[in-house]
Amino acid sequence: MSSLPRTRAHRPAPQPANAARLYDASEQQFTSAFENAPIGMSLIAPDGQRLRVNRAFCAMLGYTQEELLERTVHDVTHPDDIAGDLRERGALLAGAKELYEHEKRYLHKDGRVLWGRVTCSLVRDCDGRPMHFIAQVQDITQHKHDEQALRESEERFRSLTMLSSDWYWEQDEALRFTSFSGAVQPRFWRDGHEEGIGKRRWEISGLRPLGTTWDEHRAVLERRLPFRDLQYVRMVDGEARYVTVSGEPVFGAGGRFTGYRGTGRDITASHAAAERLRHAEALLHMAAQIGRLGAWAWELGQQQVLWSTEVCAIHEVKPGFSPMRGQAVGFFAPEDQPAVLDAVRNCVLRGTAFDMEAQIVTERGRRVWVRLIGEPEWNARGRVRRIQGAFQDISESKRVTEQARLMAEQLSNTLESITDAFVTIDRDWRFTYLNGDAERLLRRPREELLGKNVFEELPNLAGSSVQHLLEYALEHDVAQQFEEEYRPANIWVQAKAYPSRQGLAIYVKDITKRVAAEREILRLNAELEERVRQRTAQLEMANKELEAFSYSIAHDLRAPLSSIGGFSQMLEEGAGHVLPERCAHYLRRIRAGVRQMGELTDGLLSLAGFSRASLLSETVDMAVLARGVVAMLREAEPQREVQIVMASTLPARGDPRLLAQVMGNLVGNAWKFTGRSEHARIDIGSTTMGDGRTAYFVRDNGAGFDMGRAERLFEAFQRMHSMAEFQGTGIGLAIVHKIVTRHGGRIWAESAPRRGAVFYFTLGEPPHA
């Protein structure tokens, strides 16, 4: 390969005979190999001039050897690749590399562009000086065309996948996803299709197969079988996404299994459409059953008529029954058969569709009203070849229609028989109905008013408050009621107007007598109120006089009682030891009576004082008042053991002084009447009543009382126990009742003998100060 070329090259210097023979042999071998090489070869001088080319290179470019040797390397190189050639040969000349290999384009003699893979090295002499380049050129044009076709095919494939509703996938031999392509597919994944790369289908979170299981699917894959339309679902952003995939196994060289590849498609929309279709079909079937609606058809020239299941059910025959023509007509009632035959005949001869009602007699002998619809179907010659239509059981609608007719007739009779006037008007204010009483009230026959404008026929109503009320009722769809004087008839009427889509229904009642009676009642009430006012003033004066008298009596009794009590005490102290026992007993009885009379007098004074005293309105804690009462009672009777259960706070509003009297009496009574209880207990608290008001209570487990005697419990001097059982004046509860009543509240009790008692009371704002 280091020998010089025979053309355009220096011949070797004279050599000895043996050396010359060796050189010639070597050159012959090189020439033979060079010329017969299956790929193009070329020797190029450092300046780019061709020195030698072989036949393969010439054939590749379409030139003869002489033509190629007349041209430089650049003459047959594509202009865009010359710079690369110069750069690579410069690197060889500079010793930067020993050879280079690259792909470049050549220009064929006929102008075509060829591709070649060039391997080029630099031959140097013994001193290292460049002699020539030797280049081997392999024609790779077809390969390049194939590559370009492949790229274009891939580009088309990529474009199609981007536009297709499918996506494409591949799996390796371990059934792990290795790639996806397609624009639709990533919407199925939460974070792009990378979520599925490296995973098996059943390892991807959230995937659920439909109609099969992952185990069954794996069994198919293990047998290396193709699969079609495997469907599964996944929730994506709260929405169910449905997918169908198909795949087939891939086998490499030697039949080795290398994985699966296939397509996927998002079928969410079609799945939803299929669901809607199933629902629609179910609803249609249900509607057909509910509506008793079926279909029928008759092919001209055929003897049988086709009936759907619903039509068979209407005729009460078995499903699938197909009657003969005459038999089908024979089911109709005799009086309707001629009309049915005429309708069918006109449809056959003239193509006239029909829609009619008739009666049939079912297989079981029942008469049923039906609606028969028929439409023609034409052939290519314009002749009727088939009649098809619907068949519906309308017995129920017929029954309802008849009931509606009867009800309308009854309603009309009712409206005519009522004693009030009744009219209806439409939304254009025209009379649409008047009953007999309306005619009498308006003093006009209905024939003159029907269809006429209300305010034109009754001008006294135009612009009146009646018109405004009627317009408001119609505009706002709200009923109106009013009473007005109808001057043309010199009567008072009460009217009620009810709006509807059709207009207004108005009831008018003559209330002249009632208005006169009301006026008379108002006059009498005015007189009665005056009498009541006078009697109330008299009663208030009498009450004040009675209170003053009670106070005076009680006050005037205090002086003689004090004298009696004082002198009897002095008598007992001075002569008690010399008096006989009977006289001493009488003296003690006198003193006890005086004490009781004093207590009664004090009670009367308190009761009278509470009636006259003004009330304060302040915030009061009833629990604080109760604790004060309990403390005084414990101090008075330290030996008593009484369990007190009390709320921590009981807020109220009223007069603190008077409310303290209430708690003093109620808690004092509870303390007194538990005196004989073994385990005495008093509860003080509050509860919420049904009306939301607060009720305060004092409960004990003491002697209790009979509720049958409780109607006068809160009257003065009324006692539930004798003085021998429990001391007291019988005035305390009367005082409590007076105070609670003045506070706008009420008091009541619940009890049973020997089971204790509970007193409830409420407080309201005082009616006046």
XYZ file of N, CA and C in Angstrom, residues 702-707 750-758:
45
model
N -89.955 16.661 103.318
C -90.622 16.710 104.617
C -92.014 16.135 104.620
N -92.913 16.793 105.368
C -94.246 16.243 105.622
C -95.121 16.251 104.387
N -94.961 17.244 103.510
C -95.793 17.325 102.317
C -97.233 17.656 102.666
N -98.136 17.607 101.677
C -99.549 17.899 101.924
C -100.375 17.276 100.804
N -101.682 17.245 101.011
C -102.613 16.650 100.061
C -102.945 17.688 98.982
N -102.620 17.376 97.710
C -102.875 18.314 96.620
C -104.372 18.567 96.434
N -96.147 21.260 94.052
C -96.410 19.840 93.829
C -96.039 19.106 95.107
N -96.918 18.204 95.560
C -96.634 17.536 96.834
C -97.487 16.287 96.973
N -97.171 15.524 98.017
C -97.946 14.363 98.441
C -97.674 14.168 99.929
N -98.641 13.707 100.684
C -98.429 13.537 102.132
C -97.227 12.638 102.413
N -96.341 13.126 103.313
C -95.146 12.414 103.796
C -94.134 12.149 102.663
N -94.260 12.809 101.539
C -93.298 12.669 100.443
C -92.676 14.003 100.028
N -92.805 14.970 100.884
C -92.168 16.245 100.620
C -92.983 17.115 99.676
N -92.446 18.290 99.416
C -93.122 19.249 98.536
C -92.073 20.026 97.757
N -92.498 20.565 96.619
C -91.628 21.432 95.824
C -92.465 22.629 95.381
